[in-house]
Tab-separated table of C-alpha atoms in Angstrom:
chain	number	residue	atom	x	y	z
A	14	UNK	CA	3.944	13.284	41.709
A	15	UNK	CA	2.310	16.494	41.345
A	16	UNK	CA	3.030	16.216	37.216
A	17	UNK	CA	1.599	12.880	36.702
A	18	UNK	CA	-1.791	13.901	38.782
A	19	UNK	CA	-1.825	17.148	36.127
A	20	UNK	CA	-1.300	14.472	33.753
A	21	UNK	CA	-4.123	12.076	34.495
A	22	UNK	CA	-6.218	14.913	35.112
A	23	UNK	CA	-5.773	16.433	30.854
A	24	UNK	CA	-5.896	13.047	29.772
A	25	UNK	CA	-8.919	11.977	31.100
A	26	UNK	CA	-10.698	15.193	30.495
A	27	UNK	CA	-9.289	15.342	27.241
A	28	UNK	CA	-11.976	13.433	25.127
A	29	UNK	CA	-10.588	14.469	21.619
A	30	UNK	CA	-7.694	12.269	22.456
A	31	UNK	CA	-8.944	9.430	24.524
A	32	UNK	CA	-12.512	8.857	24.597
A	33	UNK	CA	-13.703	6.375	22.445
A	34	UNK	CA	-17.543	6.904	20.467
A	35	UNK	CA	-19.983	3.947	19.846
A	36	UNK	CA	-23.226	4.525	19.384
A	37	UNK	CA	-23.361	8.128	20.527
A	38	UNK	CA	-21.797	7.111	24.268
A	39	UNK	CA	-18.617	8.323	25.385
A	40	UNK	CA	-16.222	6.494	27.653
A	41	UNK	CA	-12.861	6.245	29.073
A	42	UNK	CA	-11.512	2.027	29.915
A	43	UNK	CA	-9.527	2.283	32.765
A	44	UNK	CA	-6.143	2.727	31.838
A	45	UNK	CA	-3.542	3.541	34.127
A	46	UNK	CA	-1.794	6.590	32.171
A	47	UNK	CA	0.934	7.534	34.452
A	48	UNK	CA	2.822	4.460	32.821
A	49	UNK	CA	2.769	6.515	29.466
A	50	UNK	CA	5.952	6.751	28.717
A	51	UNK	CA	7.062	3.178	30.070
A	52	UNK	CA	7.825	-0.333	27.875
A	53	UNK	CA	4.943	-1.470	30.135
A	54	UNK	CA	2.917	0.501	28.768
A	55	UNK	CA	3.622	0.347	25.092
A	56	UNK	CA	3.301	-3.824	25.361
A	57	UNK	CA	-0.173	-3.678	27.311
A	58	UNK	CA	-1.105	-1.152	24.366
A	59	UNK	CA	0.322	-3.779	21.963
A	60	UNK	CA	-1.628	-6.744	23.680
A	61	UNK	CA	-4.772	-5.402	23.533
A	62	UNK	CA	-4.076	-4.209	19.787
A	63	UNK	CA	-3.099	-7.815	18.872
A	64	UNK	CA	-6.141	-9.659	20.847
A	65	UNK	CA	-8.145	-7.076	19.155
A	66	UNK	CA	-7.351	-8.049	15.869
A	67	UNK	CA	-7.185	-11.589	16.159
A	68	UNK	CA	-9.915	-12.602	18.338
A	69	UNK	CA	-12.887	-14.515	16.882
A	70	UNK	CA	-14.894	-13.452	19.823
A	71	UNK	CA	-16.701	-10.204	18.650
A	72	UNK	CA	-17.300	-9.560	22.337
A	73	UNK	CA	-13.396	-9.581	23.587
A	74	UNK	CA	-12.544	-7.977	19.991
A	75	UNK	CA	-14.693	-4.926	20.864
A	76	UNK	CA	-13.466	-4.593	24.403
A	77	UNK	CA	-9.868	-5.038	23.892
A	78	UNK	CA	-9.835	-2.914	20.835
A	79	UNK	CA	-11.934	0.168	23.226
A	80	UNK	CA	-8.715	-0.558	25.685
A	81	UNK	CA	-6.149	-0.329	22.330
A	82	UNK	CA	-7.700	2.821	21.277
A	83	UNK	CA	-7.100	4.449	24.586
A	84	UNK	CA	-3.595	3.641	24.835
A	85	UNK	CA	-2.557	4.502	21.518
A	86	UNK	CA	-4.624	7.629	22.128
A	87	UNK	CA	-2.443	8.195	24.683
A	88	UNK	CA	0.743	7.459	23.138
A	89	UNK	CA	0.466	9.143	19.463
A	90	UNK	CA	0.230	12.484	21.563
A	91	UNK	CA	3.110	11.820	23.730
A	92	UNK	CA	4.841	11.182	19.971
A	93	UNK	CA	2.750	12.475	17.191
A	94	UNK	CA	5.632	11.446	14.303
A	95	UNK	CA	4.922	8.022	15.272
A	96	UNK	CA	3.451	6.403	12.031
A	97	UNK	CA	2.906	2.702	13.537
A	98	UNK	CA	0.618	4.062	16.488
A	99	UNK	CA	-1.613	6.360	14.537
A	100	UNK	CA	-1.885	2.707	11.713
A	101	UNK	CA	-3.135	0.893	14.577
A	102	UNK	CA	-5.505	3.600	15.485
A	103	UNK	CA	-6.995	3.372	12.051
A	104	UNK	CA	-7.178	-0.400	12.373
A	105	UNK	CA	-8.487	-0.409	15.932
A	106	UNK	CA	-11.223	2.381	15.049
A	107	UNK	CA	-11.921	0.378	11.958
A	108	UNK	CA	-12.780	-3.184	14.532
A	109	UNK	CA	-15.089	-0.419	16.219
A	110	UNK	CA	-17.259	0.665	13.248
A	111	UNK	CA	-15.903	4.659	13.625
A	112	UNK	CA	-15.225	5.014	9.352
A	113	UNK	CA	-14.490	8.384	9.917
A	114	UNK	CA	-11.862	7.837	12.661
A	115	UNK	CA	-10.380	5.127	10.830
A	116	UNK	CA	-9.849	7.249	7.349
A	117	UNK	CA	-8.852	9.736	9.157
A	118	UNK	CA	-5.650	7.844	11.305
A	119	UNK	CA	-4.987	6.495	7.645
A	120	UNK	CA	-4.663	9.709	6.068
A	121	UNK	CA	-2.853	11.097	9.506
A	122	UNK	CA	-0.132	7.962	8.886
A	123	UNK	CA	0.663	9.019	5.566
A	124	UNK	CA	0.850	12.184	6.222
A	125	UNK	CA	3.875	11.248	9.526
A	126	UNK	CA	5.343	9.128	6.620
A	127	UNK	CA	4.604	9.013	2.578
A	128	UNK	CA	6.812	6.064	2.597
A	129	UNK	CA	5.664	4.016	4.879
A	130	UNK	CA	4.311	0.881	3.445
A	131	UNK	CA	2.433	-0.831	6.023
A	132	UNK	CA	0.093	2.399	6.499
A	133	UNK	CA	-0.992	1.827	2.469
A	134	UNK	CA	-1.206	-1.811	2.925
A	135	UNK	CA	-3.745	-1.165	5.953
A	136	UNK	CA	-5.586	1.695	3.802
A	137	UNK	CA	-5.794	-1.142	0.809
A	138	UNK	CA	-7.157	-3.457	3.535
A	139	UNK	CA	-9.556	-1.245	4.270
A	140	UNK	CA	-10.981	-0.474	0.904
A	141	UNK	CA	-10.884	-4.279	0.056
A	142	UNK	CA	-12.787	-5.038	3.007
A	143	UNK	CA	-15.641	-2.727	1.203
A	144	UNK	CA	-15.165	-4.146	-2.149
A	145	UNK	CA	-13.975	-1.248	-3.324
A	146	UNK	CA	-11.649	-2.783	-5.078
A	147	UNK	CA	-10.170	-0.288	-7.509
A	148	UNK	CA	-9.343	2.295	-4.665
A	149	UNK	CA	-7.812	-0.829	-2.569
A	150	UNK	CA	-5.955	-1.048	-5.730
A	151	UNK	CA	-4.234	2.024	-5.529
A	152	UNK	CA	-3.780	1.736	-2.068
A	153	UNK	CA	-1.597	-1.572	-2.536
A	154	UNK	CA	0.177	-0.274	-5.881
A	155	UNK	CA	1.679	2.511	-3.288
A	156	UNK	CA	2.801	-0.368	-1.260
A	157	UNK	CA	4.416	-2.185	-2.983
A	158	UNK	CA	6.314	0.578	-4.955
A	159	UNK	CA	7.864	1.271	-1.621
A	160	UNK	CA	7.856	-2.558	-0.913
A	161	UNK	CA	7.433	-5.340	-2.765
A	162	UNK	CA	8.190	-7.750	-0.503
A	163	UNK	CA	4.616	-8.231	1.391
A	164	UNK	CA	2.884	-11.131	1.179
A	165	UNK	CA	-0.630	-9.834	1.919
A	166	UNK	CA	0.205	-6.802	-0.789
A	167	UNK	CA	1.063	-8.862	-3.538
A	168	UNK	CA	-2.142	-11.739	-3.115
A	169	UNK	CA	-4.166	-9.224	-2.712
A	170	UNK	CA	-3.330	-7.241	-5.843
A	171	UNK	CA	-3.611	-10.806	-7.573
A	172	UNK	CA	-6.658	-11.688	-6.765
A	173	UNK	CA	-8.284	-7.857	-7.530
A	174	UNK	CA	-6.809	-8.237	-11.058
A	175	UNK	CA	-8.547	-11.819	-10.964
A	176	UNK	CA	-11.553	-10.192	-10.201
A	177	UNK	CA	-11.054	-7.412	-12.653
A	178	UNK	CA	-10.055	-10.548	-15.233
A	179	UNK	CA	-6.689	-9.688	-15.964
A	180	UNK	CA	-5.458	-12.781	-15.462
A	181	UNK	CA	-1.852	-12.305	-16.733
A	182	UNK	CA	-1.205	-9.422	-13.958
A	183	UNK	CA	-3.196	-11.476	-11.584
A	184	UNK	CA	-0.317	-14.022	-11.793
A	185	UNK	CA	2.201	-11.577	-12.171
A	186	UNK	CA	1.173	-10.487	-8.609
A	187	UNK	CA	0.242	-14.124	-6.708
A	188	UNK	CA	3.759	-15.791	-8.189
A	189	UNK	CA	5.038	-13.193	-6.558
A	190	UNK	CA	3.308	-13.885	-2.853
A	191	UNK	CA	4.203	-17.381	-3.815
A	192	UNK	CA	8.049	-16.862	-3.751
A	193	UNK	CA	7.278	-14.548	-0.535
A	194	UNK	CA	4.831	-17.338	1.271
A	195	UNK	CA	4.679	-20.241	-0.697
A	196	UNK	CA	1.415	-22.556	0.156
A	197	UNK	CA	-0.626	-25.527	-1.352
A	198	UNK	CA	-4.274	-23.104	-1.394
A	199	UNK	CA	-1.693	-20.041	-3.535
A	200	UNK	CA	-0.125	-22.630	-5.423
A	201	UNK	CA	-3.834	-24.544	-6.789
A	202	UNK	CA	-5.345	-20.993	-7.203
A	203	UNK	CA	-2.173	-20.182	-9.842
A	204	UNK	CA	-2.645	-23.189	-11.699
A	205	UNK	CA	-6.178	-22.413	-12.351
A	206	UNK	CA	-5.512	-19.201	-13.410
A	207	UNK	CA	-2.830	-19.926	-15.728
A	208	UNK	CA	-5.234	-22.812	-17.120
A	209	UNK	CA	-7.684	-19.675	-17.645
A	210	UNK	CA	-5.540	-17.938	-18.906
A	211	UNK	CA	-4.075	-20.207	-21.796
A	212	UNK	CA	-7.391	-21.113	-22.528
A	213	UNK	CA	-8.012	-17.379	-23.288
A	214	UNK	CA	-4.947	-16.602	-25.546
A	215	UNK	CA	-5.518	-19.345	-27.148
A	216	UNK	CA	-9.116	-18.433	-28.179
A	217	UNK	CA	-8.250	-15.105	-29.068
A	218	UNK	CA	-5.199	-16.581	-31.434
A	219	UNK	CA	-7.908	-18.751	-32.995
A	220	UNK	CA	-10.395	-15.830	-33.179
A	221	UNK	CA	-7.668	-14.044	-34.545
A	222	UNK	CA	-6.875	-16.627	-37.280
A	223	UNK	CA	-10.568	-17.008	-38.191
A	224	UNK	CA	-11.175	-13.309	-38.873
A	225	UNK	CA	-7.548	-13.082	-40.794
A	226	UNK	CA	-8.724	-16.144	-42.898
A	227	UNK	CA	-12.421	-14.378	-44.109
């Protein structure tokens, strides 16, 4: 008994680990931490992490992703090699607005695991989010070098080369989703591009004839 008071007592106090910032305030949800180490736990942490990143209610989002933060807080220092809680961290921080925080549990997942593909997917998410789309880029290349089965991964590298007008890796990349997720919206957006893209090689060709004829 006397361990789990001391326990509740550094955690709470402890505001580089659980407190969460937004707009310059500092607060603790109320979480009861003597279930730390407990499946109960971990699956409360895990509901509020899902709610938070599903909701379409900014208002339950933001709560439920204050409530995430704490518990993950909690549990990435009971097991600081753990690359999936310090991901969700970055993702939940991200939901709040804290950049910095959410960069820095990116980085801090990489760093637990350089081959852990999920943690550059989520960095590539967040870059893409930005529209910085060249950095999201080399975020998602990482991925899928490790692997190339993710759906999200290989659309989204797609549609950055579409944007980029590279067509021919664009459908390199969304054929691939296809086969992974196959759906009417993917399947429309590939024919389009590979009209575009005949319609380009075969204006080149022609330009190409034209110049070799003069």
């Amino acid at each position: 008994m006397l361990r789990i008071i001391i326990l509740l007592a550094v955690i709470l106090i402890s505001q580089n680990v659980f407190a969460v910032e937004k707009g310059g305030i500092e607060y603790t949800p109320k979480i009861d931490y003597s279930l730390i180490n407990t499946k109960e736990f971990e699956d409360k942490a895990f509901q509020y992490y899902t709610i938070a990143t599903k909701s379409a209610i900014e208002e339950e989002k933001i709560q439920n992703a204050e409530y995430a933060v704490g518990c993950y807080r909690a549990l990435l220092s009971k097991h600081q090699d753990n690359p999936v809680y310090s991901l969700r961290l970055a993702q939940l921080y991200e939901i709040l607005g804290q950049n910095r925080y959410a960069k820095e549990f990116y980085y801090r997942t990489l760093s637990i695991d350089e081959n852990y593909a999920p943690g550059y997917e989520g960095f590539g998410d967040y870059y893409y989010n930005r529209e910085e789309y060249r950095r999201a880029l080399k975020q998602y290349n990482e991925a899928y070098i490790r692997d190339n089965s993710i759906y999200n991964v290989n659309n989204k590298i797609g549609t950055i080369y579409q944007k980029l007008g590279d067509t021919q890796s664009a459908l390199k990349y969304l054929n691939e989703a296809y086969k992974i997720n196959p759906s009417e919206e993917l399947n429309a957006k590939i024919r389009l591009l590979e009209e575009l893209n005949s319609s380009n090689t075969l204006y080149y060709k022609n330009t190409r004839i034209h110049f070799v004829e003069d």
